PDB file of C-alpha atoms in Angstrom:
ATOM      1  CA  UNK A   1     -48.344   3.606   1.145  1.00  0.00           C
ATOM      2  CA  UNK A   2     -49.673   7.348   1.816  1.00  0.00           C
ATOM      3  CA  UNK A   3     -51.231   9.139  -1.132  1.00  0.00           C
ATOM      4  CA  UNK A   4     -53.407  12.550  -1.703  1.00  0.00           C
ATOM      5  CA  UNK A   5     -56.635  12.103  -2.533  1.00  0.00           C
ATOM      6  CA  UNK A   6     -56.759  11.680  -6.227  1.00  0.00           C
ATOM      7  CA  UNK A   7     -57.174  15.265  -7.943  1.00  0.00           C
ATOM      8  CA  UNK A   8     -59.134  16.002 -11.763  1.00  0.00           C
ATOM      9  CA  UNK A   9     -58.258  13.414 -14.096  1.00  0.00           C
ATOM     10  CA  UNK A  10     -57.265  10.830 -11.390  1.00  0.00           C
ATOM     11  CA  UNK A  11     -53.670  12.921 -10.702  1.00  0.00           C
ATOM     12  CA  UNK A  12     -52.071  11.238  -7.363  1.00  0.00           C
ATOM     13  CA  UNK A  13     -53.683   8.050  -8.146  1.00  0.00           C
ATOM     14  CA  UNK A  14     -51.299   4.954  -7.597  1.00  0.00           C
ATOM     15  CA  UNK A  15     -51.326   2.547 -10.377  1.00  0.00           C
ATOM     16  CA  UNK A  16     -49.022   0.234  -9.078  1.00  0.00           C
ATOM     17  CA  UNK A  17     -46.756  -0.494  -5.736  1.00  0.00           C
ATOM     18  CA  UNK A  18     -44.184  -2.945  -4.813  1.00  0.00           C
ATOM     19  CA  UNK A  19     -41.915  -3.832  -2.150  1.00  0.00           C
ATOM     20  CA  UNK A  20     -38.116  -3.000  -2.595  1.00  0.00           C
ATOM     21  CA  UNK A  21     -34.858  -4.132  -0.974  1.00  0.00           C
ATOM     22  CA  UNK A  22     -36.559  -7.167   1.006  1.00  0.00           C
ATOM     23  CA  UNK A  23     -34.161  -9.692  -0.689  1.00  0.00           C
ATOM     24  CA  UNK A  24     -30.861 -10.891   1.238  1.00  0.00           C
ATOM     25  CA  UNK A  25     -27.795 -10.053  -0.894  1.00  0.00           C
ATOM     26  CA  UNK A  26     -24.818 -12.187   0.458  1.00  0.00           C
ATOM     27  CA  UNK A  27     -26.869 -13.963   2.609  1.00  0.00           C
ATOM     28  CA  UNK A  28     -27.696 -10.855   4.942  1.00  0.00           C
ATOM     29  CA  UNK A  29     -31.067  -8.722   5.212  1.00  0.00           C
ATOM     30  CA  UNK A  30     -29.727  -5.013   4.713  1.00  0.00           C
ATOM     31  CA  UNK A  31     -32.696  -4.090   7.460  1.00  0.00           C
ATOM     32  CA  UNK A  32     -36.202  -4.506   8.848  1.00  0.00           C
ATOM     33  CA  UNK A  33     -36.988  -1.297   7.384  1.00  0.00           C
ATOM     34  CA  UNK A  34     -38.308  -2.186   3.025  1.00  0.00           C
ATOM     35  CA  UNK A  35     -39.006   0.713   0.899  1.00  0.00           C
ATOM     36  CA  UNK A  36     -41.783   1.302  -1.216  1.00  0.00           C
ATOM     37  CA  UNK A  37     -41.257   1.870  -5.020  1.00  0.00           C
ATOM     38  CA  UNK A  38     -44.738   3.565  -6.163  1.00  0.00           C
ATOM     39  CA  UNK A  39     -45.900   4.637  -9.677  1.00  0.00           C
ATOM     40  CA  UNK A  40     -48.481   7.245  -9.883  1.00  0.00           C
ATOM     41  CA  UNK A  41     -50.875   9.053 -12.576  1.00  0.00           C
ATOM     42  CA  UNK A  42     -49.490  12.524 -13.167  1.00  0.00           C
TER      43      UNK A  42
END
């Protein structure tokens, strides 16, 4: 994951990532491709 740098007051910071969509539903990968779910200080 690609963030700015963190501005005053640690905006832009992430505070926590995870993987998304990597589990097989029915049996079947949707793709190679995961996204990124990404919570940052605002």
């Amino acid at each position: 994951m690609l963030s700015a740098w963190p501005r005053r007051g640690g905006v832009g910071h992430p505070v926590r990532c995870e993987v998304i969509g990597d589990e097989p539903v029915g049996g079947v990968v949707a793709s190679d491709h995961y996204g990124v779910l990404a919570d940052l200080r605002y």
